[in-house]
Amino acid sequence: MFWEKDIETMEISELRELQLDRLRTTLIRANATPYYSQLFKKISFDPTEVRTLDDIQEIPFTSKNELREHYPYGFLAVPRDEIVRMHSSSGTTGRPIVVFHTIHDIENWANLVARSMYMAGARRSDVFQNTMGYGLFTGGLGFHYGAEKIGMMVIPSGPGNSQRQIALMREFDTTAVHILPSYALHLLDVFKELSLDPKKDVKLRMVFIGAEPHSEEMRKKIENSYDIDAFNSYGLSEMNGPGVAFECPFKNGLHVWEDSFLFEIIDPQTMKPMPDGEEGEIVFTTLNREGMPFIRYRTRDLAYIYPDPCPCGRTHRRISRIKGRDDDMLIIKGVNMFPMQIETVLMKFPEIGTNYQIILETKEHMDELTVEVEILSSADDMRIYEQLRRHIAEAIRDEVLITPRINLVQHGTIKRVEGKAVRVIDNRDKS
Ligand code: ADP
Ligand code: ZN
């Protein structure tokens, strides 16, 4: 059993008390780090004087920049001897940052991941194949320890080598998989090449998808193609990795584990709190971390809070799926848009495969938007392509107000990378 009922369904008032208690401890710990001790002194903040959760509003935000400037040990709260593990971000947006964990931190992290997977329905009897990267990246080891805690048999396959992934699934009756959504879709092609049916020739029943933005339509495509349940898993290295927010069986928003993370949603421009239901940047404060506490860490990730309680009975609040990072926002011909909006439109066309790319260029001093998409099968009649191209362009224009050029390419044309999918190629003149 990994249903931590007392914590997961705790009365809200009790949960807030627990948070306050843990916040106090965290702030006192933070005061032992080179970075926060200096900051607290500068703003005359006394961590022993904290009375309410709102008191952290006095503390300035921490961002990736500070982490980079004070790399590697500026946020360490314990002697280095107490650290048992180091992890690092994937470096999607620049120089990777490092995070240090004590035994307690690793234990708590494994617990959060186990709790998350159990919530989604994973059990001891499951065979769990973890296709995420092992090593510095948090996706591999993070899920690994959580799955072992539940008592599942873990196949630490790591990423890539698609034929072998499928062979492992078949030989060991894998029932649950942790996978990048883009890779789950790519794997479908490999099933096809091997003349196998992912619905019948493997025993999969659930996947955990995360680490990169994906649309609801992408989830549905994965669920329908494999005939499985797909659960959204959100996390970031700075907050351990996976196990920060996760979907329950209702698949309607992700429960943020509030016993371990205090979170705020702010307007990224004014930095003021956003009301529930309105989109903003997620900001986290760790509540149960010894090695490297972070106070008001700006994730750049955009989401909103679901104000209503979840029918599953858990009291930890839910956030929407992540729309992307605020630096994913594209400004094309002066219009703002997110790659996710384009994906949402594309996935509604049954003729379209699972791989696409957004290409930006400058033509005669103007931005030009091209959406390159793979199509599933080839048609003899050119008019079919013409029609499809027009329909896609119109649907995208309705969504983002700009008419893109649509480039239909054969299945398998767009280069795939191991790791997080690259969806945007910006070749515009920067001058
Ligand atoms: P990097 O920031 O270098 O990519 P991480 O490996 O720590 O390093 O990745 C964390 C980031 O991945 C998050 O901040 C978020 O942008 C993205 N991410 C993680 N899980 C999800 C998810 N379920 N949906 C959308 N984006 C996600
Ligand atoms: Zn729920």
Tab-separated table of C-alpha atoms and ligand atoms in Angstrom:
chain	number	residue	atom	x	y	z
A	1	MET	CA	0.000	0.000	0.000
A	2	PHE	CA	1.240	3.442	-0.787
A	3	TRP	CA	-1.859	5.455	-0.150
A	4	GLU	CA	-0.751	8.033	2.371
A	5	LYS	CA	-4.326	8.800	3.312
A	6	ASP	CA	-3.573	10.921	6.389
A	7	ILE	CA	-1.453	13.285	4.373
A	8	GLU	CA	-3.217	13.123	1.017
A	9	THR	CA	-6.685	13.868	2.410
A	10	MET	CA	-5.629	16.075	5.329
A	11	GLU	CA	-8.080	18.846	6.304
A	12	ILE	CA	-7.010	22.050	4.563
A	13	SER	CA	-6.493	23.923	7.846
A	14	GLU	CA	-4.273	21.130	9.130
A	15	LEU	CA	-2.352	21.054	5.866
A	16	ARG	CA	-1.697	24.785	6.117
A	17	GLU	CA	-0.472	24.306	9.693
A	18	LEU	CA	1.864	21.560	8.587
A	19	GLN	CA	3.135	23.834	5.815
A	20	LEU	CA	3.753	26.687	8.237
A	21	ASP	CA	5.606	24.431	10.601
A	22	ARG	CA	7.777	23.099	7.775
A	23	LEU	CA	8.249	26.553	6.291
A	24	ARG	CA	9.741	27.761	9.575
A	25	THR	CA	12.179	24.877	9.641
A	26	THR	CA	13.039	25.458	5.981
A	27	LEU	CA	13.745	29.157	6.490
A	28	ILE	CA	15.991	28.441	9.425
A	29	ARG	CA	17.819	25.873	7.317
A	30	ALA	CA	18.036	28.310	4.416
A	31	ASN	CA	19.680	30.767	6.772
A	32	ALA	CA	22.594	28.342	6.912
A	33	THR	CA	23.241	28.635	3.174
A	34	PRO	CA	25.725	31.231	1.887
A	35	TYR	CA	23.131	32.683	-0.482
A	36	TYR	CA	20.059	33.037	1.750
A	37	SER	CA	21.960	34.060	4.892
A	38	GLN	CA	23.315	37.031	2.996
A	39	LEU	CA	19.954	37.816	1.437
A	40	PHE	CA	18.099	37.628	4.765
A	41	LYS	CA	20.656	39.941	6.312
A	42	LYS	CA	20.314	42.382	3.441
A	43	ILE	CA	16.523	42.600	3.738
A	44	SER	CA	16.543	42.289	7.567
A	45	PHE	CA	14.442	39.155	7.470
A	46	ASP	CA	14.382	37.106	10.655
A	47	PRO	CA	13.402	33.488	9.872
A	48	THR	CA	12.548	32.810	13.522
A	49	GLU	CA	9.862	35.491	13.408
A	50	VAL	CA	7.675	33.880	10.735
A	51	ARG	CA	4.009	33.791	11.811
A	52	THR	CA	2.037	33.046	8.627
A	53	LEU	CA	2.605	31.474	5.228
A	54	ASP	CA	2.250	34.912	3.680
A	55	ASP	CA	5.350	36.113	5.509
A	56	ILE	CA	7.502	34.711	2.710
A	57	GLN	CA	6.140	37.475	0.483
A	58	GLU	CA	8.850	39.648	2.029
A	59	ILE	CA	11.555	37.471	0.488
A	60	PRO	CA	12.611	38.178	-3.099
A	61	PHE	CA	12.200	35.395	-5.651
A	62	THR	CA	15.024	33.025	-6.476
A	63	SER	CA	15.597	32.263	-10.146
A	64	LYS	CA	17.865	30.068	-12.252
A	65	ASN	CA	20.213	33.057	-12.553
A	66	GLU	CA	20.979	33.040	-8.842
A	67	LEU	CA	21.521	29.301	-8.994
A	68	ARG	CA	23.986	29.793	-11.818
A	69	GLU	CA	25.754	32.696	-10.134
A	70	HIS	CA	26.181	30.771	-6.904
A	71	TYR	CA	27.067	27.514	-8.628
A	72	PRO	CA	27.782	24.976	-7.261
A	73	TYR	CA	27.613	25.254	-3.474
A	74	GLY	CA	26.014	28.638	-2.719
A	75	PHE	CA	22.658	27.081	-1.797
A	76	LEU	CA	24.008	24.223	0.280
A	77	ALA	CA	22.509	24.142	3.784
A	78	VAL	CA	24.471	21.240	5.260
A	79	PRO	CA	28.147	20.246	5.354
A	80	ARG	CA	29.111	18.545	2.094
A	81	ASP	CA	29.647	15.294	4.003
A	82	GLU	CA	25.923	14.964	4.508
A	83	ILE	CA	25.198	15.034	0.803
A	84	VAL	CA	24.627	11.607	-0.719
A	85	ARG	CA	23.529	12.486	-4.257
A	86	MET	CA	23.789	15.192	-6.854
A	87	HIS	CA	21.492	15.731	-9.827
A	88	SER	CA	21.340	18.235	-12.604
A	89	SER	CA	18.763	19.811	-14.909
A	90	SER	CA	18.760	18.798	-18.557
A	91	GLY	CA	19.983	22.242	-19.525
A	92	THR	CA	17.098	22.941	-21.908
A	93	THR	CA	17.513	26.671	-21.334
A	94	GLY	CA	21.232	27.111	-20.753
A	95	ARG	CA	23.942	25.932	-18.390
A	96	PRO	CA	22.545	23.127	-16.244
A	97	ILE	CA	22.196	23.748	-12.527
A	98	VAL	CA	23.004	21.197	-9.843
A	99	VAL	CA	20.970	20.074	-6.858
A	100	PHE	CA	22.284	18.229	-3.783
A	101	HIS	CA	20.350	15.799	-1.620
A	102	THR	CA	20.814	14.311	1.844
A	103	ILE	CA	19.583	10.798	2.713
A	104	HIS	CA	16.417	12.386	4.084
A	105	ASP	CA	15.836	14.233	0.811
A	106	ILE	CA	16.250	11.108	-1.297
A	107	GLU	CA	13.902	9.227	1.000
A	108	ASN	CA	11.253	11.942	0.830
A	109	TRP	CA	11.579	12.171	-2.938
A	110	ALA	CA	11.115	8.405	-3.376
A	111	ASN	CA	8.069	8.651	-1.152
A	112	LEU	CA	6.510	11.404	-3.248
A	113	VAL	CA	7.052	9.471	-6.469
A	114	ALA	CA	5.675	6.267	-4.920
A	115	ARG	CA	2.653	8.180	-3.659
A	116	SER	CA	2.125	9.669	-7.131
A	117	MET	CA	2.343	6.380	-9.007
A	118	TYR	CA	0.141	4.620	-6.476
A	119	MET	CA	-2.420	7.398	-6.780
A	120	ALA	CA	-2.567	6.792	-10.540
A	121	GLY	CA	-3.129	3.088	-9.904
A	122	ALA	CA	0.305	1.449	-10.079
A	123	ARG	CA	0.636	-1.543	-7.768
A	124	ARG	CA	3.200	-4.040	-6.481
A	125	SER	CA	2.125	-6.530	-9.112
A	126	ASP	CA	3.056	-4.158	-11.950
A	127	VAL	CA	6.155	-4.593	-14.057
A	128	PHE	CA	7.565	-1.125	-14.532
A	129	GLN	CA	9.809	-0.146	-17.438
A	130	ASN	CA	11.585	3.151	-16.993
A	131	THR	CA	12.627	4.595	-20.354
A	132	MET	CA	13.784	7.905	-18.916
A	133	GLY	CA	17.452	8.854	-18.752
A	134	TYR	CA	19.370	7.501	-15.777
A	135	GLY	CA	22.253	9.549	-14.475
A	136	LEU	CA	22.305	13.254	-13.742
A	137	PHE	CA	18.826	13.718	-15.227
A	138	THR	CA	16.202	13.211	-12.515
A	139	GLY	CA	13.614	11.269	-14.533
A	140	GLY	CA	15.377	7.908	-14.362
A	141	LEU	CA	16.490	7.523	-10.759
A	142	GLY	CA	13.549	9.587	-9.467
A	143	PHE	CA	10.965	7.109	-10.743
A	144	HIS	CA	13.205	4.134	-10.099
A	145	TYR	CA	13.295	4.589	-6.352
A	146	GLY	CA	9.595	5.427	-6.192
A	147	ALA	CA	8.669	2.273	-8.091
A	148	GLU	CA	10.879	0.103	-5.875
A	149	LYS	CA	9.195	1.597	-2.853
A	150	ILE	CA	5.834	0.388	-4.107
A	151	GLY	CA	7.493	-2.964	-4.685
A	152	MET	CA	7.107	-3.146	-8.449
A	153	MET	CA	9.588	-5.060	-10.543
A	154	VAL	CA	11.620	-2.359	-12.243
A	155	ILE	CA	13.219	-2.690	-15.659
A	156	PRO	CA	15.700	0.213	-15.766
A	157	SER	CA	15.858	0.259	-19.567
A	158	GLY	CA	16.782	3.928	-19.892
A	159	PRO	CA	16.121	5.843	-23.117
A	160	GLY	CA	16.580	4.853	-26.755
A	161	ASN	CA	17.088	1.489	-28.411
A	162	SER	CA	13.442	1.229	-29.371
A	163	GLN	CA	13.452	-2.349	-30.616
A	164	ARG	CA	14.934	-3.486	-27.357
A	165	GLN	CA	12.348	-1.476	-25.406
A	166	ILE	CA	9.612	-3.373	-27.193
A	167	ALA	CA	11.398	-6.703	-26.772
A	168	LEU	CA	11.674	-6.067	-23.021
A	169	MET	CA	7.998	-5.165	-22.841
A	170	ARG	CA	7.096	-8.405	-24.560
A	171	GLU	CA	9.466	-10.720	-22.749
A	172	PHE	CA	8.760	-9.450	-19.250
A	173	ASP	CA	5.102	-8.446	-19.614
A	174	THR	CA	5.670	-4.802	-18.792
A	175	THR	CA	2.446	-3.205	-17.532
A	176	ALA	CA	3.569	0.329	-16.659
A	177	VAL	CA	6.018	2.610	-18.432
A	178	HIS	CA	7.568	5.986	-17.703
A	179	ILE	CA	8.156	7.743	-21.002
A	180	LEU	CA	8.475	11.103	-22.742
A	181	PRO	CA	5.213	11.767	-24.607
A	182	SER	CA	7.114	12.420	-27.841
A	183	TYR	CA	8.941	9.104	-27.439
A	184	ALA	CA	5.706	7.207	-26.702
A	185	LEU	CA	4.448	8.396	-30.068
A	186	HIS	CA	7.688	7.628	-31.835
A	187	LEU	CA	7.647	4.095	-30.455
A	188	LEU	CA	4.388	3.496	-32.319
A	189	ASP	CA	6.327	3.609	-35.584
A	190	VAL	CA	8.694	0.988	-34.309
A	191	PHE	CA	5.803	-1.288	-33.353
A	192	LYS	CA	4.575	-0.874	-36.896
A	193	GLU	CA	7.966	-1.669	-38.424
A	194	LEU	CA	8.043	-4.848	-36.375
A	195	SER	CA	4.491	-5.668	-37.516
A	196	LEU	CA	3.326	-5.580	-33.916
A	197	ASP	CA	0.140	-4.128	-32.505
A	198	PRO	CA	0.736	-2.034	-29.369
A	199	LYS	CA	-2.836	-2.764	-28.304
A	200	LYS	CA	-2.502	-6.536	-28.441
A	201	ASP	CA	1.113	-7.624	-28.509
A	202	VAL	CA	2.165	-6.058	-25.205
A	203	LYS	CA	0.501	-6.032	-21.781
A	204	LEU	CA	0.803	-2.314	-21.087
A	205	ARG	CA	-1.963	-0.800	-19.013
A	206	MET	CA	-0.579	2.581	-17.998
A	207	VAL	CA	2.120	5.113	-18.792
A	208	PHE	CA	3.446	8.102	-16.905
A	209	ILE	CA	4.231	10.893	-19.319
A	210	GLY	CA	6.086	14.039	-18.421
A	211	ALA	CA	9.267	16.112	-18.605
A	212	GLU	CA	8.060	18.042	-21.659
A	213	PRO	CA	4.940	20.031	-22.500
A	214	HIS	CA	2.214	18.137	-24.304
A	215	SER	CA	-1.399	18.804	-25.107
A	216	GLU	CA	-4.521	16.966	-23.986
A	217	GLU	CA	-4.875	15.830	-27.613
A	218	MET	CA	-1.380	14.323	-27.484
A	219	ARG	CA	-2.360	12.391	-24.339
A	220	LYS	CA	-5.497	11.085	-26.050
A	221	LYS	CA	-3.475	10.018	-29.061
A	222	ILE	CA	-1.155	8.042	-26.794
A	223	GLU	CA	-4.039	6.502	-24.835
A	224	ASN	CA	-5.963	5.481	-27.943
A	225	SER	CA	-3.008	4.129	-29.886
A	226	TYR	CA	-1.888	1.861	-27.057
A	227	ASP	CA	-5.272	1.384	-25.412
A	228	ILE	CA	-3.909	2.454	-22.027
A	229	ASP	CA	-4.220	5.207	-19.423
A	230	ALA	CA	-1.656	8.000	-19.597
A	231	PHE	CA	-0.999	10.111	-16.502
A	232	ASN	CA	0.677	13.480	-16.569
A	233	SER	CA	3.703	13.786	-14.301
A	234	TYR	CA	5.268	17.166	-13.583
A	235	GLY	CA	8.479	18.003	-11.832
A	236	LEU	CA	11.771	19.837	-12.173
A	237	SER	CA	15.274	19.161	-10.936
A	238	GLU	CA	15.231	22.160	-8.630
A	239	MET	CA	12.287	20.549	-6.773
A	240	ASN	CA	13.869	17.043	-6.798
A	241	GLY	CA	12.524	16.060	-10.208
A	242	PRO	CA	9.367	13.981	-10.785
A	243	GLY	CA	6.881	13.750	-7.903
A	244	VAL	CA	6.020	17.441	-7.579
A	245	ALA	CA	2.574	17.326	-9.190
A	246	PHE	CA	0.768	14.322	-10.646
A	247	GLU	CA	-2.598	13.310	-12.002
A	248	CYS	CA	-5.017	11.140	-10.044
A	249	PRO	CA	-7.421	8.750	-11.813
A	250	PHE	CA	-9.727	11.673	-12.614
A	251	LYS	CA	-7.032	13.088	-14.937
A	252	ASN	CA	-8.335	16.534	-14.358
A	253	GLY	CA	-5.414	18.651	-13.225
A	254	LEU	CA	-2.312	17.610	-11.293
A	255	HIS	CA	-2.286	17.441	-7.495
A	256	VAL	CA	0.673	19.413	-6.171
A	257	TRP	CA	2.096	17.659	-3.085
A	258	GLU	CA	1.606	20.544	-0.731
A	259	ASP	CA	3.151	18.827	2.286
A	260	SER	CA	6.489	19.108	0.475
A	261	PHE	CA	6.041	22.183	-1.716
A	262	LEU	CA	4.511	25.552	-0.972
A	263	PHE	CA	3.398	27.025	-4.261
A	264	GLU	CA	2.298	30.355	-5.655
A	265	ILE	CA	1.081	31.353	-9.108
A	266	ILE	CA	2.290	34.811	-10.072
A	267	ASP	CA	1.990	37.195	-12.961
A	268	PRO	CA	5.464	36.912	-14.531
A	269	GLN	CA	5.474	40.618	-15.412
A	270	THR	CA	4.166	42.262	-12.247
A	271	MET	CA	5.122	39.332	-9.951
A	272	LYS	CA	1.786	39.746	-8.146
A	273	PRO	CA	-0.254	36.660	-7.189
A	274	MET	CA	-2.780	35.493	-9.788
A	275	PRO	CA	-6.317	34.595	-8.738
A	276	ASP	CA	-7.303	30.898	-8.896
A	277	GLY	CA	-8.181	29.851	-12.421
A	278	GLU	CA	-5.911	32.418	-14.048
A	279	GLU	CA	-2.708	31.431	-15.708
A	280	GLY	CA	0.643	32.512	-14.342
A	281	GLU	CA	4.114	31.306	-13.443
A	282	ILE	CA	4.499	28.609	-10.804
A	283	VAL	CA	6.749	29.496	-7.879
A	284	PHE	CA	7.827	26.841	-5.383
A	285	THR	CA	9.289	26.823	-1.898
A	286	THR	CA	10.626	23.470	-0.689
A	287	LEU	CA	9.099	22.385	2.621
A	288	ASN	CA	10.836	19.119	3.302
A	289	ARG	CA	14.359	19.496	2.029
A	290	GLU	CA	17.577	19.544	4.017
A	291	GLY	CA	20.404	19.697	1.498
A	292	MET	CA	19.325	22.541	-0.700
A	293	PRO	CA	16.263	24.515	0.344
A	294	PHE	CA	14.822	26.898	-2.223
A	295	ILE	CA	12.616	29.821	-1.295
A	296	ARG	CA	10.163	31.207	-3.863
A	297	TYR	CA	11.859	29.586	-6.828
A	298	ARG	CA	10.578	30.857	-10.190
A	299	THR	CA	10.020	27.898	-12.496
A	300	ARG	CA	9.109	29.880	-15.665
A	301	ASP	CA	6.406	27.197	-16.130
A	302	LEU	CA	2.898	28.431	-16.821
A	303	ALA	CA	-0.247	26.915	-15.305
A	304	TYR	CA	-3.324	27.866	-13.292
A	305	ILE	CA	-4.980	26.555	-10.140
A	306	TYR	CA	-8.200	24.525	-10.296
A	307	PRO	CA	-10.333	26.143	-7.619
A	308	ASP	CA	-12.811	23.286	-7.048
A	309	PRO	CA	-12.046	20.237	-4.873
A	310	CYS	CA	-11.118	16.993	-6.648
A	311	PRO	CA	-13.683	14.169	-6.556
A	312	CYS	CA	-10.897	11.788	-5.469
A	313	GLY	CA	-10.964	13.359	-2.005
A	314	ARG	CA	-7.363	14.541	-1.944
A	315	THR	CA	-7.087	18.028	-0.535
A	316	HIS	CA	-3.807	19.000	-2.180
A	317	ARG	CA	-4.690	21.601	-4.782
A	318	ARG	CA	-4.494	20.878	-8.497
A	319	ILE	CA	-2.819	22.807	-11.269
A	320	SER	CA	-3.590	22.641	-14.963
A	321	ARG	CA	-1.262	20.903	-17.386
A	322	ILE	CA	1.795	23.065	-18.089
A	323	LYS	CA	1.305	25.220	-21.157
A	324	GLY	CA	5.062	25.681	-21.554
A	325	ARG	CA	7.706	27.948	-20.106
A	326	ASP	CA	7.163	31.645	-20.424
A	327	ASP	CA	10.311	31.724	-22.567
A	328	ASP	CA	8.620	29.242	-24.968
A	329	MET	CA	6.296	32.024	-25.962
A	330	LEU	CA	6.817	32.990	-29.589
A	331	ILE	CA	6.219	36.471	-30.860
A	332	ILE	CA	5.475	36.183	-34.552
A	333	LYS	CA	4.554	39.305	-36.501
A	334	GLY	CA	3.894	40.860	-33.120
A	335	VAL	CA	1.421	38.166	-32.097
A	336	ASN	CA	2.086	36.021	-29.017
A	337	MET	CA	1.604	32.287	-29.192
A	338	PHE	CA	2.708	29.042	-27.609
A	339	PRO	CA	3.868	25.962	-29.512
A	340	MET	CA	1.278	24.029	-27.509
A	341	GLN	CA	-1.538	25.898	-29.256
A	342	ILE	CA	-0.291	24.681	-32.616
A	343	GLU	CA	0.108	21.130	-31.325
A	344	THR	CA	-3.462	21.138	-30.054
A	345	VAL	CA	-4.724	22.006	-33.527
A	346	LEU	CA	-2.478	19.502	-35.327
A	347	MET	CA	-3.410	16.549	-33.146
A	348	LYS	CA	-7.045	16.937	-34.131
A	349	PHE	CA	-6.278	15.892	-37.715
A	350	PRO	CA	-6.371	12.106	-38.057
A	351	GLU	CA	-4.266	12.278	-41.243
A	352	ILE	CA	-1.352	13.746	-39.325
A	353	GLY	CA	1.311	11.697	-37.621
A	354	THR	CA	2.854	12.485	-34.302
A	355	ASN	CA	5.875	14.512	-35.228
A	356	TYR	CA	5.903	18.165	-36.111
A	357	GLN	CA	8.162	21.206	-36.058
A	358	ILE	CA	7.564	24.938	-35.994
A	359	ILE	CA	10.051	26.816	-38.162
A	360	LEU	CA	10.516	30.566	-38.005
A	361	GLU	CA	12.363	32.524	-40.673
A	362	THR	CA	12.773	36.071	-41.848
A	363	LYS	CA	11.616	36.665	-45.417
A	364	GLU	CA	11.912	40.209	-46.739
A	365	HIS	CA	12.193	41.592	-43.213
A	366	MET	CA	9.022	39.802	-42.132
A	367	ASP	CA	8.517	36.850	-39.829
A	368	GLU	CA	7.417	33.744	-41.594
A	369	LEU	CA	5.852	30.806	-39.796
A	370	THR	CA	6.102	27.342	-41.295
A	371	VAL	CA	4.612	24.289	-39.674
A	372	GLU	CA	6.191	21.098	-40.895
A	373	VAL	CA	4.139	17.998	-40.153
A	374	GLU	CA	4.476	14.350	-40.947
A	375	ILE	CA	1.496	12.701	-42.578
A	376	LEU	CA	0.545	9.132	-41.896
A	377	SER	CA	0.012	7.725	-45.348
A	378	SER	CA	0.626	8.943	-48.834
A	379	ALA	CA	-2.207	9.688	-51.208
A	380	ASP	CA	-1.938	9.522	-54.995
A	381	ASP	CA	-4.174	12.461	-55.561
A	382	MET	CA	-2.338	15.771	-55.049
A	383	ARG	CA	-5.644	17.499	-54.439
A	384	ILE	CA	-5.957	15.646	-51.127
A	385	TYR	CA	-2.693	17.225	-49.958
A	386	GLU	CA	-3.789	20.635	-51.115
A	387	GLN	CA	-7.025	20.341	-49.217
A	388	LEU	CA	-5.358	19.075	-46.068
A	389	ARG	CA	-2.776	21.846	-46.204
A	390	ARG	CA	-5.496	24.440	-46.485
A	391	HIS	CA	-7.573	22.967	-43.660
A	392	ILE	CA	-4.604	22.837	-41.307
A	393	ALA	CA	-3.554	26.393	-42.155
A	394	GLU	CA	-7.085	27.644	-41.523
A	395	ALA	CA	-7.408	25.793	-38.236
A	396	ILE	CA	-4.079	27.199	-37.031
A	397	ARG	CA	-5.035	30.687	-38.146
A	398	ASP	CA	-8.280	30.437	-36.170
A	399	GLU	CA	-6.266	29.520	-33.075
A	400	VAL	CA	-3.244	31.840	-33.262
A	401	LEU	CA	-4.388	34.512	-35.754
A	402	ILE	CA	-1.491	33.990	-38.123
A	403	THR	CA	-1.661	31.965	-41.308
A	404	PRO	CA	1.246	29.542	-41.424
A	405	ARG	CA	2.803	27.860	-44.412
A	406	ILE	CA	2.116	24.154	-44.057
A	407	ASN	CA	4.753	21.740	-45.178
A	408	LEU	CA	3.507	18.147	-45.341
A	409	VAL	CA	6.327	15.648	-45.215
A	410	GLN	CA	6.550	11.891	-45.311
A	411	HIS	CA	6.414	9.956	-42.099
A	412	GLY	CA	9.852	9.687	-40.489
A	413	THR	CA	11.300	12.788	-42.190
A	414	ILE	CA	11.594	15.084	-39.189
A	415	LYS	CA	14.746	14.432	-37.218
A	416	ARG	CA	14.149	12.907	-33.810
A	417	VAL	CA	16.403	13.550	-30.861
A	418	GLU	CA	16.956	11.401	-27.841
A	419	GLY	CA	15.556	13.344	-24.912
A	420	LYS	CA	13.076	16.180	-24.873
A	421	ALA	CA	11.536	16.904	-28.287
A	422	VAL	CA	12.698	20.003	-30.157
A	423	ARG	CA	9.530	21.625	-31.496
A	424	VAL	CA	10.682	25.092	-32.483
A	425	ILE	CA	13.470	26.118	-34.836
A	426	ASP	CA	13.917	29.856	-34.839
A	427	ASN	CA	16.097	30.933	-37.774
A	428	ARG	CA	14.938	34.531	-37.801
A	429	ASP	CA	17.440	37.347	-38.245
A	430	LYS	CA	18.234	38.526	-34.755
A	431	SER	CA	19.524	41.944	-35.769
B	1	ADP	P1	15.462	21.676	-17.808
B	1	ADP	O1	14.850	22.862	-17.132
B	1	ADP	O2	16.891	21.887	-18.182
B	1	ADP	O3	14.636	21.062	-18.896
B	1	ADP	P2	14.603	19.563	-15.998
B	1	ADP	O4	15.032	18.265	-16.522
B	1	ADP	O5	14.649	19.781	-14.556
B	1	ADP	O6	15.532	20.613	-16.662
B	1	ADP	O7	13.140	19.800	-16.562
B	1	ADP	C1	12.104	20.416	-15.848
B	1	ADP	C2	11.220	21.159	-16.776
B	1	ADP	O8	10.594	20.260	-17.720
B	1	ADP	C3	10.067	21.838	-16.092
B	1	ADP	O9	10.430	23.070	-15.540
B	1	ADP	C4	9.065	21.977	-17.233
B	1	ADP	O10	9.376	23.089	-18.052
B	1	ADP	C5	9.278	20.707	-18.027
B	1	ADP	N1	8.290	19.687	-17.622
B	1	ADP	C6	8.453	18.695	-16.727
B	1	ADP	N2	7.336	17.937	-16.612
B	1	ADP	C7	6.424	18.464	-17.444
B	1	ADP	C8	5.058	18.149	-17.776
B	1	ADP	N3	4.416	17.121	-17.244
B	1	ADP	N4	4.444	18.965	-18.672
B	1	ADP	C9	5.089	20.007	-19.223
B	1	ADP	N5	6.357	20.352	-18.965
B	1	ADP	C10	7.035	19.595	-18.084
B	2	ZN	ZN	-7.764	13.883	-7.477
